[in-house]
PDB file of C-alpha atoms in Angstrom:
ATOM      1  CA  MET T  14       0.204  32.976   5.959  1.00  0.00           C
ATOM      2  CA  GLY T  15       0.001  32.664   2.178  1.00  0.00           C
ATOM      3  CA  LEU T  16       0.628  28.902   2.066  1.00  0.00           C
ATOM      4  CA  ALA T  17      -0.813  26.433  -0.408  1.00  0.00           C
ATOM      5  CA  LYS T  18      -3.952  24.591   0.754  1.00  0.00           C
ATOM      6  CA  THR T  19      -2.668  21.102   1.549  1.00  0.00           C
ATOM      7  CA  HIS T  20      -3.312  18.930   4.614  1.00  0.00           C
ATOM      8  CA  THR T  21       0.360  18.923   5.573  1.00  0.00           C
ATOM      9  CA  LEU T  22       0.784  22.693   5.455  1.00  0.00           C
ATOM     10  CA  ASP T  23      -2.536  23.118   7.281  1.00  0.00           C
ATOM     11  CA  ALA T  24      -1.200  20.873  10.061  1.00  0.00           C
ATOM     12  CA  LEU T  25       1.939  23.032  10.309  1.00  0.00           C
ATOM     13  CA  SER T  26      -0.203  26.159  10.637  1.00  0.00           C
ATOM     14  CA  VAL T  27      -2.333  24.922  13.559  1.00  0.00           C
ATOM     15  CA  GLY T  28      -1.714  26.844  16.742  1.00  0.00           C
ATOM     16  CA  HIS T  29      -0.628  30.344  17.583  1.00  0.00           C
ATOM     17  CA  ILE T  30       2.212  31.814  15.511  1.00  0.00           C
ATOM     18  CA  ASP T  31       3.137  35.400  16.371  1.00  0.00           C
ATOM     19  CA  HIS T  32       4.697  36.851  13.216  1.00  0.00           C
ATOM     20  CA  GLU T  33       5.445  40.191  14.872  1.00  0.00           C
ATOM     21  CA  SER T  34       7.783  38.570  17.392  1.00  0.00           C
ATOM     22  CA  GLY T  35       9.561  36.557  14.669  1.00  0.00           C
ATOM     23  CA  ASP T  36       7.743  33.217  14.887  1.00  0.00           C
ATOM     24  CA  ALA T  37       7.741  31.385  11.541  1.00  0.00           C
ATOM     25  CA  ILE T  38       7.683  27.895  10.090  1.00  0.00           C
ATOM     26  CA  ALA T  39      11.363  26.939   9.736  1.00  0.00           C
ATOM     27  CA  ARG T  40      11.127  24.016   7.280  1.00  0.00           C
ATOM     28  CA  PHE T  41       8.562  22.802   4.792  1.00  0.00           C
ATOM     29  CA  PRO T  42       8.349  19.077   3.972  1.00  0.00           C
ATOM     30  CA  ASP T  43       9.280  18.123   0.422  1.00  0.00           C
ATOM     31  CA  ARG T  44       7.814  14.583   0.683  1.00  0.00           C
ATOM     32  CA  VAL T  45       4.904  13.259   2.770  1.00  0.00           C
ATOM     33  CA  LEU T  46       3.953   9.713   3.725  1.00  0.00           C
ATOM     34  CA  ILE T  47       0.540   8.555   2.486  1.00  0.00           C
ATOM     35  CA  VAL T  48      -0.964   5.664   4.483  1.00  0.00           C
ATOM     36  CA  LYS T  49      -3.978   3.703   3.213  1.00  0.00           C
ATOM     37  CA  ALA T  50      -5.836   0.995   5.146  1.00  0.00           C
ATOM     38  CA  THR T  51      -5.812  -2.191   3.036  1.00  0.00           C
ATOM     39  CA  GLY T  52      -7.017  -4.724   5.601  1.00  0.00           C
ATOM     40  CA  ARG T  53      -5.653  -8.079   6.669  1.00  0.00           C
ATOM     41  CA  GLY T  54      -8.138 -10.380   5.012  1.00  0.00           C
ATOM     42  CA  SER T  55     -11.261 -11.890   6.496  1.00  0.00           C
ATOM     43  CA  TYR T  56     -12.021 -14.836   8.736  1.00  0.00           C
ATOM     44  CA  ALA T  57     -14.885 -16.032   6.528  1.00  0.00           C
ATOM     45  CA  ARG T  58     -14.776 -19.804   6.049  1.00  0.00           C
ATOM     46  CA  THR T  59     -17.271 -19.869   3.168  1.00  0.00           C
ATOM     47  CA  THR T  60     -18.218 -17.706   0.209  1.00  0.00           C
ATOM     48  CA  PRO T  61     -21.968 -17.029   0.227  1.00  0.00           C
ATOM     49  CA  ASP T  62     -24.169 -16.823  -2.846  1.00  0.00           C
ATOM     50  CA  ARG T  63     -26.515 -13.885  -3.430  1.00  0.00           C
ATOM     51  CA  TYR T  64     -29.079 -15.402  -1.061  1.00  0.00           C
ATOM     52  CA  GLY T  65     -26.568 -15.846   1.773  1.00  0.00           C
ATOM     53  CA  PHE T  66     -26.186 -19.604   1.550  1.00  0.00           C
ATOM     54  CA  PRO T  67     -22.657 -21.064   1.531  1.00  0.00           C
ATOM     55  CA  ARG T  68     -21.434 -21.565  -2.028  1.00  0.00           C
ATOM     56  CA  LEU T  69     -17.907 -22.897  -1.500  1.00  0.00           C
ATOM     57  CA  ARG T  70     -15.400 -23.497   1.257  1.00  0.00           C
ATOM     58  CA  ARG T  71     -12.292 -21.389   1.688  1.00  0.00           C
ATOM     59  CA  ALA T  72      -8.909 -22.679   2.750  1.00  0.00           C
ATOM     60  CA  ARG T  73      -8.144 -22.733   6.472  1.00  0.00           C
ATOM     61  CA  LYS T  74      -4.684 -21.253   5.969  1.00  0.00           C
ATOM     62  CA  LYS T  75      -3.895 -17.649   5.121  1.00  0.00           C
ATOM     63  CA  GLN T  76      -0.186 -18.212   4.531  1.00  0.00           C
ATOM     64  CA  HIS T  77       0.956 -20.053   1.404  1.00  0.00           C
ATOM     65  CA  PHE T  78       4.607 -20.730   0.504  1.00  0.00           C
ATOM     66  CA  GLY T  79       5.737 -18.240   3.169  1.00  0.00           C
ATOM     67  CA  TYR T  80       3.663 -15.317   1.878  1.00  0.00           C
ATOM     68  CA  VAL T  81       0.469 -13.704   3.163  1.00  0.00           C
ATOM     69  CA  THR T  82      -1.921 -11.456   1.269  1.00  0.00           C
ATOM     70  CA  GLY T  83      -0.729  -7.880   1.705  1.00  0.00           C
ATOM     71  CA  ASP T  84       3.007  -8.593   1.816  1.00  0.00           C
ATOM     72  CA  LEU T  85       5.218  -6.191  -0.114  1.00  0.00           C
ATOM     73  CA  VAL T  86       7.381  -8.241  -2.485  1.00  0.00           C
ATOM     74  CA  ARG T  87       9.810  -7.821  -5.351  1.00  0.00           C
ATOM     75  CA  ALA T  88       9.336 -10.154  -8.301  1.00  0.00           C
ATOM     76  CA  VAL T  89      12.125 -10.859 -10.770  1.00  0.00           C
ATOM     77  CA  MET T  90      10.613 -12.386 -13.895  1.00  0.00           C
ATOM     78  CA  PRO T  91      13.393 -13.831 -16.070  1.00  0.00           C
ATOM     79  CA  SER T  92      11.325 -14.265 -19.252  1.00  0.00           C
ATOM     80  CA  GLY T  93       7.838 -14.113 -20.680  1.00  0.00           C
ATOM     81  CA  LYS T  94       5.286 -11.380 -21.199  1.00  0.00           C
ATOM     82  CA  TRP T  95       6.026  -9.729 -17.843  1.00  0.00           C
ATOM     83  CA  ALA T  96       9.838 -10.075 -17.943  1.00  0.00           C
ATOM     84  CA  GLY T  97      11.563  -7.623 -15.612  1.00  0.00           C
ATOM     85  CA  THR T  98      11.535  -6.560 -11.980  1.00  0.00           C
ATOM     86  CA  TRP T  99       8.234  -5.657 -10.322  1.00  0.00           C
ATOM     87  CA  THR T 100       7.448  -4.422  -6.810  1.00  0.00           C
ATOM     88  CA  GLY T 101       4.009  -4.421  -5.222  1.00  0.00           C
ATOM     89  CA  ARG T 102       1.414  -5.919  -2.898  1.00  0.00           C
ATOM     90  CA  ILE T 103       0.679  -9.613  -3.290  1.00  0.00           C
ATOM     91  CA  SER T 104      -2.481 -11.722  -3.119  1.00  0.00           C
ATOM     92  CA  VAL T 105      -1.611 -15.321  -2.309  1.00  0.00           C
ATOM     93  CA  ARG T 106      -3.110 -18.428  -3.864  1.00  0.00           C
ATOM     94  CA  ALA T 107      -2.974 -21.930  -2.373  1.00  0.00           C
ATOM     95  CA  ARG T 108      -1.299 -23.516  -5.399  1.00  0.00           C
ATOM     96  CA  GLY T 109       1.598 -21.006  -5.495  1.00  0.00           C
ATOM     97  CA  GLN T 110       0.544 -18.934  -8.511  1.00  0.00           C
ATOM     98  CA  HIS T 111       0.239 -15.600  -6.674  1.00  0.00           C
ATOM     99  CA  SER T 112      -1.134 -12.301  -7.979  1.00  0.00           C
ATOM    100  CA  LEU T 113       0.986  -9.133  -7.738  1.00  0.00           C
ATOM    101  CA  THR T 114      -0.567  -5.668  -7.880  1.00  0.00           C
ATOM    102  CA  ALA T 115       2.046  -3.449  -9.532  1.00  0.00           C
ATOM    103  CA  SER T 116       1.969  -0.040 -11.204  1.00  0.00           C
ATOM    104  CA  VAL T 117       0.928  -1.614 -14.542  1.00  0.00           C
ATOM    105  CA  GLY T 118      -1.903  -3.695 -13.047  1.00  0.00           C
ATOM    106  CA  ARG T 119      -2.185  -7.296 -11.852  1.00  0.00           C
ATOM    107  CA  ILE T 120       0.495  -9.825 -12.729  1.00  0.00           C
ATOM    108  CA  ASN T 121       0.190 -13.574 -12.067  1.00  0.00           C
ATOM    109  CA  LEU T 122       3.489 -15.169 -11.090  1.00  0.00           C
ATOM    110  CA  SER T 123       4.990 -18.095  -9.258  1.00  0.00           C
ATOM    111  CA  HIS T 124       6.174 -17.954  -5.657  1.00  0.00           C
ATOM    112  CA  TRP T 125       9.666 -18.980  -6.868  1.00  0.00           C
ATOM    113  CA  ASN T 126      10.179 -15.533  -8.424  1.00  0.00           C
ATOM    114  CA  LEU T 127       9.340 -13.549  -5.257  1.00  0.00           C
ATOM    115  CA  ARG T 128      11.446 -11.923  -2.551  1.00  0.00           C
ATOM    116  CA  LEU T 129       9.835 -10.529   0.601  1.00  0.00           C
ATOM    117  CA  LEU T 130      10.465  -6.823   1.253  1.00  0.00           C
ATOM    118  CA  GLN T 131       7.970  -6.115   4.057  1.00  0.00           C
ATOM    119  CA  ARG T 132       5.359  -8.159   5.882  1.00  0.00           C
ATOM    120  CA  GLY T 133       1.790  -6.991   5.352  1.00  0.00           C
ATOM    121  CA  ASP T 134       0.500  -5.080   8.373  1.00  0.00           C
ATOM    122  CA  GLY T 135      -2.874  -4.021   6.971  1.00  0.00           C
ATOM    123  CA  TYR T 136      -1.695  -0.703   5.522  1.00  0.00           C
ATOM    124  CA  GLY T 137      -0.239   0.475   2.219  1.00  0.00           C
ATOM    125  CA  TYR T 138       2.501   3.097   2.266  1.00  0.00           C
ATOM    126  CA  THR T 139       3.538   5.535  -0.459  1.00  0.00           C
ATOM    127  CA  ALA T 140       5.610   8.711  -0.454  1.00  0.00           C
ATOM    128  CA  GLN T 141       4.295  11.683  -2.381  1.00  0.00           C
ATOM    129  CA  PRO T 142       5.986  15.006  -3.161  1.00  0.00           C
ATOM    130  CA  GLU T 143       4.474  17.953  -1.306  1.00  0.00           C
ATOM    131  CA  ALA T 144       3.659  21.216  -3.066  1.00  0.00           C
ATOM    132  CA  ALA T 145       6.429  23.599  -2.032  1.00  0.00           C
ATOM    133  CA  PRO T 146       5.484  27.170  -1.168  1.00  0.00           C
ATOM    134  CA  SER T 147       6.682  29.781  -3.648  1.00  0.00           C
ATOM    135  CA  ILE T 148       9.591  32.107  -2.815  1.00  0.00           C
ATOM    136  CA  SER T 149       7.324  35.144  -2.384  1.00  0.00           C
ATOM    137  CA  GLN T 150       5.254  33.192   0.149  1.00  0.00           C
ATOM    138  CA  LYS T 151       8.321  32.223   2.231  1.00  0.00           C
ATOM    139  CA  ASN T 152       9.226  35.860   2.863  1.00  0.00           C
ATOM    140  CA  SER T 153       5.766  36.930   4.060  1.00  0.00           C
TER     141      SER T 153
END
């Protein structure tokens, strides 16, 4: 069919398409959703050392100050080194100084500067532009 080799266009091409009778793919996606499994944390109550013996105890709670690890949040930092607005996945800490994974890396910030956008469901979502087929390929 002369299409680019991407997973999305391969999925559109599965099945019988009879070009002689006029069958064709009507639309090509310009953006695709990328889903990555990020997990929902672990139930482990202790952190083992290299021999497997318990080294320290973990907190019983997973939710701190209304946030859970994996939540998508927007942080508005009024001043300081990381002043600005940041969006990303959060790792919670018991004392309220959470860690945000943004496009520039990890940022440590207070729970007061956060606003919840989406609860963490164990997956990370991004939209990515799809390689569009060229004009000569659409006519074939």
